[in-house]
Amino acid sequence: MNVFINDIPLILKKASDKVYKHEYDLILKASDHFTSKDLVGDVLIKEADPHLIDRLVRLMEVKKLKKLKSLTLVGQKKKKLIEHLKDQFKIIRAAGGLVLKDGKILMIYRLGVWDLPKGKLEKKEKVQQGALREVEEECNIKVEVIEKLPKTWHSYAFKGKKILKKTSWYIMQCTDDSLMKPQAEEFIEEVRWMTPEEVQEVLPKAYTSIAFIIRQYLQSQKTGKV
């Protein structure tokens, strides 16, 4: 489960999962005393429980943890921790695509951020259909699905409610971009084909969840596994 709270990755692991200490700047136990100021870089917290999740979600939502790059929680009952995390939010389903053509990736520029085309699913809409619809509407192109990418979950507040948006991602092939244009109604200012190198240059100006999906795809091109 790839969760992003205030654009910060929150990673949940089982106690039996391999953990490499050199990958973290700070390692704590849930029982240790720490404040938001201590959470700097890539942080790992062991012996996570629901109480710790409640505390950390509040911190991540309220505090601007600018120095925190990622937060990894290790606990005995990962599934229960995930369900406890989900229970704090209203879940909304969305879908989108990483669109390819001639080795290039389609990026959109919306509200000052580089993004991938995506959007909320309609009631009873199938996920893949919704992904195709959203991509075609936002960019005015025709596409077809090639394969799945990992899902992402990101939180935000809307009208006083805590929302957790579950986005299903697909690799897509563009079949017609002759009428390509940004969907102004969705505040999209630009739609642009970029080489992988150009995409990597703009990732600092993209949401962390979008950067995660793009890096997953680029890594899959090296390993052959999505």
PDB file of C-alpha atoms in Angstrom:
ATOM      1  CA  MET A   1       0.000   0.000   0.000  1.00  0.00           C
ATOM      2  CA  ASN A   2       1.641   3.218  -1.217  1.00  0.00           C
ATOM      3  CA  VAL A   3       0.222   5.993   0.997  1.00  0.00           C
ATOM      4  CA  PHE A   4       1.057   9.694   0.706  1.00  0.00           C
ATOM      5  CA  ILE A   5      -0.050  12.051   3.490  1.00  0.00           C
ATOM      6  CA  ASN A   6       0.642  15.713   2.805  1.00  0.00           C
ATOM      7  CA  ASP A   7       2.766  14.412  -0.084  1.00  0.00           C
ATOM      8  CA  ILE A   8       5.017  12.421   2.304  1.00  0.00           C
ATOM      9  CA  PRO A   9       5.314   8.641   1.727  1.00  0.00           C
ATOM     10  CA  LEU A  10       3.975   6.527   4.615  1.00  0.00           C
ATOM     11  CA  ILE A  11       5.165   2.922   4.222  1.00  0.00           C
ATOM     12  CA  LEU A  12       3.799   0.018   6.281  1.00  0.00           C
ATOM     13  CA  LYS A  13       5.895  -3.142   6.696  1.00  0.00           C
ATOM     14  CA  LYS A  14       5.522  -6.438   8.535  1.00  0.00           C
ATOM     15  CA  ALA A  15       7.964  -7.264  11.318  1.00  0.00           C
ATOM     16  CA  SER A  16       9.185 -10.177   9.177  1.00  0.00           C
ATOM     17  CA  ASP A  17      10.023  -7.936   6.195  1.00  0.00           C
ATOM     18  CA  LYS A  18      13.679  -7.230   5.536  1.00  0.00           C
ATOM     19  CA  VAL A  19      14.804  -3.799   6.711  1.00  0.00           C
ATOM     20  CA  TYR A  20      18.172  -2.310   5.810  1.00  0.00           C
ATOM     21  CA  LYS A  21      19.290   0.099   8.505  1.00  0.00           C
ATOM     22  CA  HIS A  22      21.618   2.021   6.202  1.00  0.00           C
ATOM     23  CA  GLU A  23      18.581   3.221   4.201  1.00  0.00           C
ATOM     24  CA  TYR A  24      17.276   5.291   7.145  1.00  0.00           C
ATOM     25  CA  ASP A  25      18.460   8.491   8.782  1.00  0.00           C
ATOM     26  CA  LEU A  26      16.634   7.774  12.045  1.00  0.00           C
ATOM     27  CA  ILE A  27      15.369   4.537  13.626  1.00  0.00           C
ATOM     28  CA  LEU A  28      12.969   4.662  16.582  1.00  0.00           C
ATOM     29  CA  LYS A  29      10.631   2.429  18.552  1.00  0.00           C
ATOM     30  CA  ALA A  30       6.990   3.360  19.064  1.00  0.00           C
ATOM     31  CA  SER A  31       7.687   3.664  22.805  1.00  0.00           C
ATOM     32  CA  ASP A  32      10.485   6.224  22.285  1.00  0.00           C
ATOM     33  CA  HIS A  33       9.823   9.855  23.094  1.00  0.00           C
ATOM     34  CA  PHE A  34       9.986  12.008  19.954  1.00  0.00           C
ATOM     35  CA  THR A  35       8.413  15.158  18.511  1.00  0.00           C
ATOM     36  CA  SER A  36       7.765  16.379  14.992  1.00  0.00           C
ATOM     37  CA  LYS A  37      11.141  18.156  15.034  1.00  0.00           C
ATOM     38  CA  ASP A  38      12.915  14.795  15.339  1.00  0.00           C
ATOM     39  CA  LEU A  39      11.365  13.467  12.126  1.00  0.00           C
ATOM     40  CA  VAL A  40      14.061  14.331   9.607  1.00  0.00           C
ATOM     41  CA  GLY A  41      15.030  12.468   6.430  1.00  0.00           C
ATOM     42  CA  ASP A  42      13.960   8.836   5.980  1.00  0.00           C
ATOM     43  CA  VAL A  43      12.577   7.648   9.331  1.00  0.00           C
ATOM     44  CA  LEU A  44      11.813   4.081  10.462  1.00  0.00           C
ATOM     45  CA  ILE A  45       9.666   3.369  13.541  1.00  0.00           C
ATOM     46  CA  LYS A  46       9.460  -0.179  14.914  1.00  0.00           C
ATOM     47  CA  GLU A  47       6.693  -1.849  16.947  1.00  0.00           C
ATOM     48  CA  ALA A  48       4.004   0.301  15.329  1.00  0.00           C
ATOM     49  CA  ASP A  49       0.457   0.026  16.664  1.00  0.00           C
ATOM     50  CA  PRO A  50      -2.867   1.812  15.977  1.00  0.00           C
ATOM     51  CA  HIS A  51      -2.142   4.447  18.627  1.00  0.00           C
ATOM     52  CA  LEU A  52       1.125   5.351  16.879  1.00  0.00           C
ATOM     53  CA  ILE A  53      -0.637   5.571  13.514  1.00  0.00           C
ATOM     54  CA  ASP A  54      -3.227   7.954  14.978  1.00  0.00           C
ATOM     55  CA  ARG A  55      -0.496  10.170  16.386  1.00  0.00           C
ATOM     56  CA  LEU A  56       1.611  10.215  13.227  1.00  0.00           C
ATOM     57  CA  VAL A  57      -1.306  10.873  10.879  1.00  0.00           C
ATOM     58  CA  ARG A  58      -2.273  13.888  13.006  1.00  0.00           C
ATOM     59  CA  LEU A  59       1.325  15.135  12.912  1.00  0.00           C
ATOM     60  CA  MET A  60       1.596  14.671   9.155  1.00  0.00           C
ATOM     61  CA  GLU A  61      -1.716  16.417   8.536  1.00  0.00           C
ATOM     62  CA  VAL A  62      -1.233  19.360  10.894  1.00  0.00           C
ATOM     63  CA  LYS A  63       2.517  19.980  10.926  1.00  0.00           C
ATOM     64  CA  LYS A  64       4.542  21.005   7.894  1.00  0.00           C
ATOM     65  CA  LEU A  65       7.202  18.311   8.160  1.00  0.00           C
ATOM     66  CA  LYS A  66       9.405  19.794   5.453  1.00  0.00           C
ATOM     67  CA  LYS A  67      12.472  17.816   6.540  1.00  0.00           C
ATOM     68  CA  LEU A  68      10.700  14.432   6.577  1.00  0.00           C
ATOM     69  CA  LYS A  69      11.325  12.530   3.317  1.00  0.00           C
ATOM     70  CA  SER A  70       9.568   9.261   4.169  1.00  0.00           C
ATOM     71  CA  LEU A  71       8.126   7.450   7.182  1.00  0.00           C
ATOM     72  CA  THR A  72       8.265   3.665   7.444  1.00  0.00           C
ATOM     73  CA  LEU A  73       6.288   1.844  10.151  1.00  0.00           C
ATOM     74  CA  VAL A  74       7.031  -1.760  11.084  1.00  0.00           C
ATOM     75  CA  GLY A  75       4.413  -3.731  13.013  1.00  0.00           C
ATOM     76  CA  GLN A  76       3.350  -7.280  13.835  1.00  0.00           C
ATOM     77  CA  LYS A  77      -0.106  -7.028  12.218  1.00  0.00           C
ATOM     78  CA  LYS A  78       0.296  -5.104   8.971  1.00  0.00           C
ATOM     79  CA  LYS A  79      -3.226  -5.802   7.673  1.00  0.00           C
ATOM     80  CA  LYS A  80      -4.823  -4.506  10.861  1.00  0.00           C
ATOM     81  CA  LEU A  81      -2.649  -1.395  10.738  1.00  0.00           C
ATOM     82  CA  ILE A  82      -3.722  -0.754   7.148  1.00  0.00           C
ATOM     83  CA  GLU A  83      -7.395  -1.176   8.009  1.00  0.00           C
ATOM     84  CA  HIS A  84      -6.997   1.129  11.003  1.00  0.00           C
ATOM     85  CA  LEU A  85      -5.394   3.741   8.764  1.00  0.00           C
ATOM     86  CA  LYS A  86      -8.183   3.480   6.173  1.00  0.00           C
ATOM     87  CA  ASP A  87     -10.881   3.784   8.837  1.00  0.00           C
ATOM     88  CA  GLN A  88      -9.782   7.347   9.551  1.00  0.00           C
ATOM     89  CA  PHE A  89     -10.734   8.503   6.059  1.00  0.00           C
ATOM     90  CA  LYS A  90     -13.516   8.509   3.525  1.00  0.00           C
ATOM     91  CA  ILE A  91     -12.231   6.429   0.586  1.00  0.00           C
ATOM     92  CA  ILE A  92     -12.639   7.803  -2.953  1.00  0.00           C
ATOM     93  CA  ARG A  93     -11.750   5.783  -6.059  1.00  0.00           C
ATOM     94  CA  ALA A  94      -9.834   7.282  -8.965  1.00  0.00           C
ATOM     95  CA  ALA A  95      -7.847   6.071 -11.965  1.00  0.00           C
ATOM     96  CA  GLY A  96      -5.355   7.389 -14.469  1.00  0.00           C
ATOM     97  CA  GLY A  97      -2.635   6.569 -16.914  1.00  0.00           C
ATOM     98  CA  LEU A  98       1.002   6.877 -17.821  1.00  0.00           C
ATOM     99  CA  VAL A  99       0.643   7.358 -21.565  1.00  0.00           C
ATOM    100  CA  LEU A 100       3.395   6.453 -24.042  1.00  0.00           C
ATOM    101  CA  LYS A 101       4.130   7.334 -27.656  1.00  0.00           C
ATOM    102  CA  ASP A 102       7.386   6.795 -29.514  1.00  0.00           C
ATOM    103  CA  GLY A 103       9.308   6.360 -26.264  1.00  0.00           C
ATOM    104  CA  LYS A 104       7.923   9.564 -24.736  1.00  0.00           C
ATOM    105  CA  ILE A 105       5.661  10.056 -21.700  1.00  0.00           C
ATOM    106  CA  LEU A 106       2.627  12.348 -21.613  1.00  0.00           C
ATOM    107  CA  MET A 107       2.748  14.906 -18.799  1.00  0.00           C
ATOM    108  CA  ILE A 108       0.163  17.526 -17.901  1.00  0.00           C
ATOM    109  CA  TYR A 109       0.709  20.842 -16.109  1.00  0.00           C
ATOM    110  CA  ARG A 110      -2.046  21.765 -13.657  1.00  0.00           C
ATOM    111  CA  LEU A 111      -2.126  24.380 -10.892  1.00  0.00           C
ATOM    112  CA  GLY A 112       1.638  24.862 -10.958  1.00  0.00           C
ATOM    113  CA  VAL A 113       2.482  21.148 -10.735  1.00  0.00           C
ATOM    114  CA  TRP A 114       3.487  18.515 -13.290  1.00  0.00           C
ATOM    115  CA  ASP A 115       1.085  15.591 -13.149  1.00  0.00           C
ATOM    116  CA  LEU A 116      -0.282  12.542 -14.951  1.00  0.00           C
ATOM    117  CA  PRO A 117      -3.861  12.503 -16.294  1.00  0.00           C
ATOM    118  CA  LYS A 118      -6.263  10.981 -13.773  1.00  0.00           C
ATOM    119  CA  GLY A 119      -9.612  11.564 -12.079  1.00  0.00           C
ATOM    120  CA  LYS A 120     -12.392  10.241  -9.893  1.00  0.00           C
ATOM    121  CA  LEU A 121     -14.406   7.266 -11.061  1.00  0.00           C
ATOM    122  CA  GLU A 122     -18.085   7.667 -11.703  1.00  0.00           C
ATOM    123  CA  LYS A 123     -20.598   5.659  -9.703  1.00  0.00           C
ATOM    124  CA  LYS A 124     -20.434   1.938 -10.611  1.00  0.00           C
ATOM    125  CA  GLU A 125     -17.820   2.687 -13.297  1.00  0.00           C
ATOM    126  CA  LYS A 126     -15.258  -0.040 -13.911  1.00  0.00           C
ATOM    127  CA  VAL A 127     -11.744   1.005 -13.002  1.00  0.00           C
ATOM    128  CA  GLN A 128     -10.112   0.477 -16.399  1.00  0.00           C
ATOM    129  CA  GLN A 129     -12.966   2.218 -18.202  1.00  0.00           C
ATOM    130  CA  GLY A 130     -12.664   5.178 -15.842  1.00  0.00           C
ATOM    131  CA  ALA A 131      -8.928   5.400 -16.395  1.00  0.00           C
ATOM    132  CA  LEU A 132      -9.386   5.490 -20.179  1.00  0.00           C
ATOM    133  CA  ARG A 133     -12.184   8.064 -19.933  1.00  0.00           C
ATOM    134  CA  GLU A 134     -10.226  10.396 -17.655  1.00  0.00           C
ATOM    135  CA  VAL A 135      -7.079  10.313 -19.799  1.00  0.00           C
ATOM    136  CA  GLU A 136      -9.008  10.870 -23.026  1.00  0.00           C
ATOM    137  CA  GLU A 137     -11.080  13.709 -21.532  1.00  0.00           C
ATOM    138  CA  GLU A 138      -8.181  15.553 -19.905  1.00  0.00           C
ATOM    139  CA  CYS A 139      -5.888  15.397 -22.946  1.00  0.00           C
ATOM    140  CA  ASN A 140      -8.330  14.966 -25.884  1.00  0.00           C
ATOM    141  CA  ILE A 141      -6.489  11.915 -27.189  1.00  0.00           C
ATOM    142  CA  LYS A 142      -7.245   8.238 -27.843  1.00  0.00           C
ATOM    143  CA  VAL A 143      -5.469   5.542 -25.823  1.00  0.00           C
ATOM    144  CA  GLU A 144      -5.475   1.845 -25.043  1.00  0.00           C
ATOM    145  CA  VAL A 145      -4.361   0.038 -21.888  1.00  0.00           C
ATOM    146  CA  ILE A 146      -1.155  -2.030 -21.964  1.00  0.00           C
ATOM    147  CA  GLU A 147      -0.757  -3.154 -18.349  1.00  0.00           C
ATOM    148  CA  LYS A 148      -1.270  -2.206 -14.699  1.00  0.00           C
ATOM    149  CA  LEU A 149       0.973  -0.103 -12.486  1.00  0.00           C
ATOM    150  CA  PRO A 150       0.953  -0.038  -8.651  1.00  0.00           C
ATOM    151  CA  LYS A 151      -1.911   1.781  -6.945  1.00  0.00           C
ATOM    152  CA  THR A 152      -1.378   4.924  -4.883  1.00  0.00           C
ATOM    153  CA  TRP A 153      -3.297   6.349  -1.943  1.00  0.00           C
ATOM    154  CA  HIS A 154      -3.073  10.030  -1.035  1.00  0.00           C
ATOM    155  CA  SER A 155      -4.889  12.076   1.573  1.00  0.00           C
ATOM    156  CA  TYR A 156      -6.418  15.526   1.502  1.00  0.00           C
ATOM    157  CA  ALA A 157      -9.134  17.507   3.254  1.00  0.00           C
ATOM    158  CA  PHE A 158     -12.375  18.504   1.518  1.00  0.00           C
ATOM    159  CA  LYS A 159     -15.198  20.434   3.204  1.00  0.00           C
ATOM    160  CA  GLY A 160     -13.932  19.405   6.620  1.00  0.00           C
ATOM    161  CA  LYS A 161     -13.697  15.714   5.736  1.00  0.00           C
ATOM    162  CA  LYS A 162     -10.563  13.589   5.591  1.00  0.00           C
ATOM    163  CA  ILE A 163     -10.310  11.938   2.182  1.00  0.00           C
ATOM    164  CA  LEU A 164      -8.058   9.084   1.115  1.00  0.00           C
ATOM    165  CA  LYS A 165      -8.028   8.772  -2.671  1.00  0.00           C
ATOM    166  CA  LYS A 166      -7.182   5.340  -4.041  1.00  0.00           C
ATOM    167  CA  THR A 167      -5.833   5.730  -7.577  1.00  0.00           C
ATOM    168  CA  SER A 168      -5.434   2.776  -9.924  1.00  0.00           C
ATOM    169  CA  TRP A 169      -2.762   3.364 -12.570  1.00  0.00           C
ATOM    170  CA  TYR A 170      -2.230   1.864 -16.023  1.00  0.00           C
ATOM    171  CA  ILE A 171       0.463   2.043 -18.662  1.00  0.00           C
ATOM    172  CA  MET A 172      -1.284   3.187 -21.859  1.00  0.00           C
ATOM    173  CA  GLN A 173      -0.371   3.550 -25.512  1.00  0.00           C
ATOM    174  CA  CYS A 174      -1.542   6.636 -27.403  1.00  0.00           C
ATOM    175  CA  THR A 175      -3.307   5.717 -30.650  1.00  0.00           C
ATOM    176  CA  ASP A 176      -4.286   9.248 -31.765  1.00  0.00           C
ATOM    177  CA  ASP A 177      -3.095  12.636 -30.487  1.00  0.00           C
ATOM    178  CA  SER A 178      -3.967  14.683 -33.587  1.00  0.00           C
ATOM    179  CA  LEU A 179      -6.425  16.832 -31.595  1.00  0.00           C
ATOM    180  CA  MET A 180      -4.513  16.841 -28.303  1.00  0.00           C
ATOM    181  CA  LYS A 181      -5.244  19.789 -26.037  1.00  0.00           C
ATOM    182  CA  PRO A 182      -5.525  20.423 -22.280  1.00  0.00           C
ATOM    183  CA  GLN A 183      -8.954  20.256 -20.635  1.00  0.00           C
ATOM    184  CA  ALA A 184      -9.396  23.817 -19.368  1.00  0.00           C
ATOM    185  CA  GLU A 185     -12.358  22.845 -17.163  1.00  0.00           C
ATOM    186  CA  GLU A 186      -9.946  20.756 -15.081  1.00  0.00           C
ATOM    187  CA  PHE A 187      -7.464  23.676 -14.849  1.00  0.00           C
ATOM    188  CA  ILE A 188      -4.946  21.904 -17.097  1.00  0.00           C
ATOM    189  CA  GLU A 189      -2.690  24.485 -18.739  1.00  0.00           C
ATOM    190  CA  GLU A 190      -0.427  22.268 -20.841  1.00  0.00           C
ATOM    191  CA  VAL A 191      -0.164  18.747 -22.224  1.00  0.00           C
ATOM    192  CA  ARG A 192       3.342  17.779 -23.307  1.00  0.00           C
ATOM    193  CA  TRP A 193       5.208  14.735 -24.599  1.00  0.00           C
ATOM    194  CA  MET A 194       8.529  14.355 -22.756  1.00  0.00           C
ATOM    195  CA  THR A 195      11.493  12.033 -23.050  1.00  0.00           C
ATOM    196  CA  PRO A 196      12.285  10.025 -19.895  1.00  0.00           C
ATOM    197  CA  GLU A 197      15.197  12.408 -19.281  1.00  0.00           C
ATOM    198  CA  GLU A 198      12.926  15.458 -19.530  1.00  0.00           C
ATOM    199  CA  VAL A 199      10.404  13.815 -17.180  1.00  0.00           C
ATOM    200  CA  GLN A 200      13.098  13.191 -14.570  1.00  0.00           C
ATOM    201  CA  GLU A 201      14.073  16.867 -14.753  1.00  0.00           C
ATOM    202  CA  VAL A 202      10.528  18.017 -13.865  1.00  0.00           C
ATOM    203  CA  LEU A 203       9.874  15.405 -11.143  1.00  0.00           C
ATOM    204  CA  PRO A 204      10.917  17.876  -8.387  1.00  0.00           C
ATOM    205  CA  LYS A 205       7.890  19.924  -9.527  1.00  0.00           C
ATOM    206  CA  ALA A 206       5.522  16.925  -9.383  1.00  0.00           C
ATOM    207  CA  TYR A 207       3.569  15.364  -6.525  1.00  0.00           C
ATOM    208  CA  THR A 208       5.505  12.673  -4.658  1.00  0.00           C
ATOM    209  CA  SER A 209       2.901  10.056  -5.601  1.00  0.00           C
ATOM    210  CA  ILE A 210       3.273  10.932  -9.294  1.00  0.00           C
ATOM    211  CA  ALA A 211       7.066  10.763  -9.035  1.00  0.00           C
ATOM    212  CA  PHE A 212       6.651   7.327  -7.416  1.00  0.00           C
ATOM    213  CA  ILE A 213       4.554   6.013 -10.338  1.00  0.00           C
ATOM    214  CA  ILE A 214       6.917   7.392 -12.967  1.00  0.00           C
ATOM    215  CA  ARG A 215       9.973   5.947 -11.221  1.00  0.00           C
ATOM    216  CA  GLN A 216       8.215   2.583 -10.935  1.00  0.00           C
ATOM    217  CA  TYR A 217       7.668   2.617 -14.703  1.00  0.00           C
ATOM    218  CA  LEU A 218      11.199   3.750 -15.541  1.00  0.00           C
ATOM    219  CA  GLN A 219      12.643   1.099 -13.219  1.00  0.00           C
ATOM    220  CA  SER A 220      10.485  -1.548 -14.897  1.00  0.00           C
ATOM    221  CA  GLN A 221      12.089  -0.674 -18.219  1.00  0.00           C
ATOM    222  CA  LYS A 222      15.441  -1.657 -16.740  1.00  0.00           C
ATOM    223  CA  THR A 223      14.318  -4.812 -14.925  1.00  0.00           C
ATOM    224  CA  GLY A 224      11.417  -5.951 -17.110  1.00  0.00           C
ATOM    225  CA  LYS A 225       9.110  -6.029 -14.079  1.00  0.00           C
ATOM    226  CA  VAL A 226       6.387  -3.479 -13.207  1.00  0.00           C
TER     227      VAL A 226
END
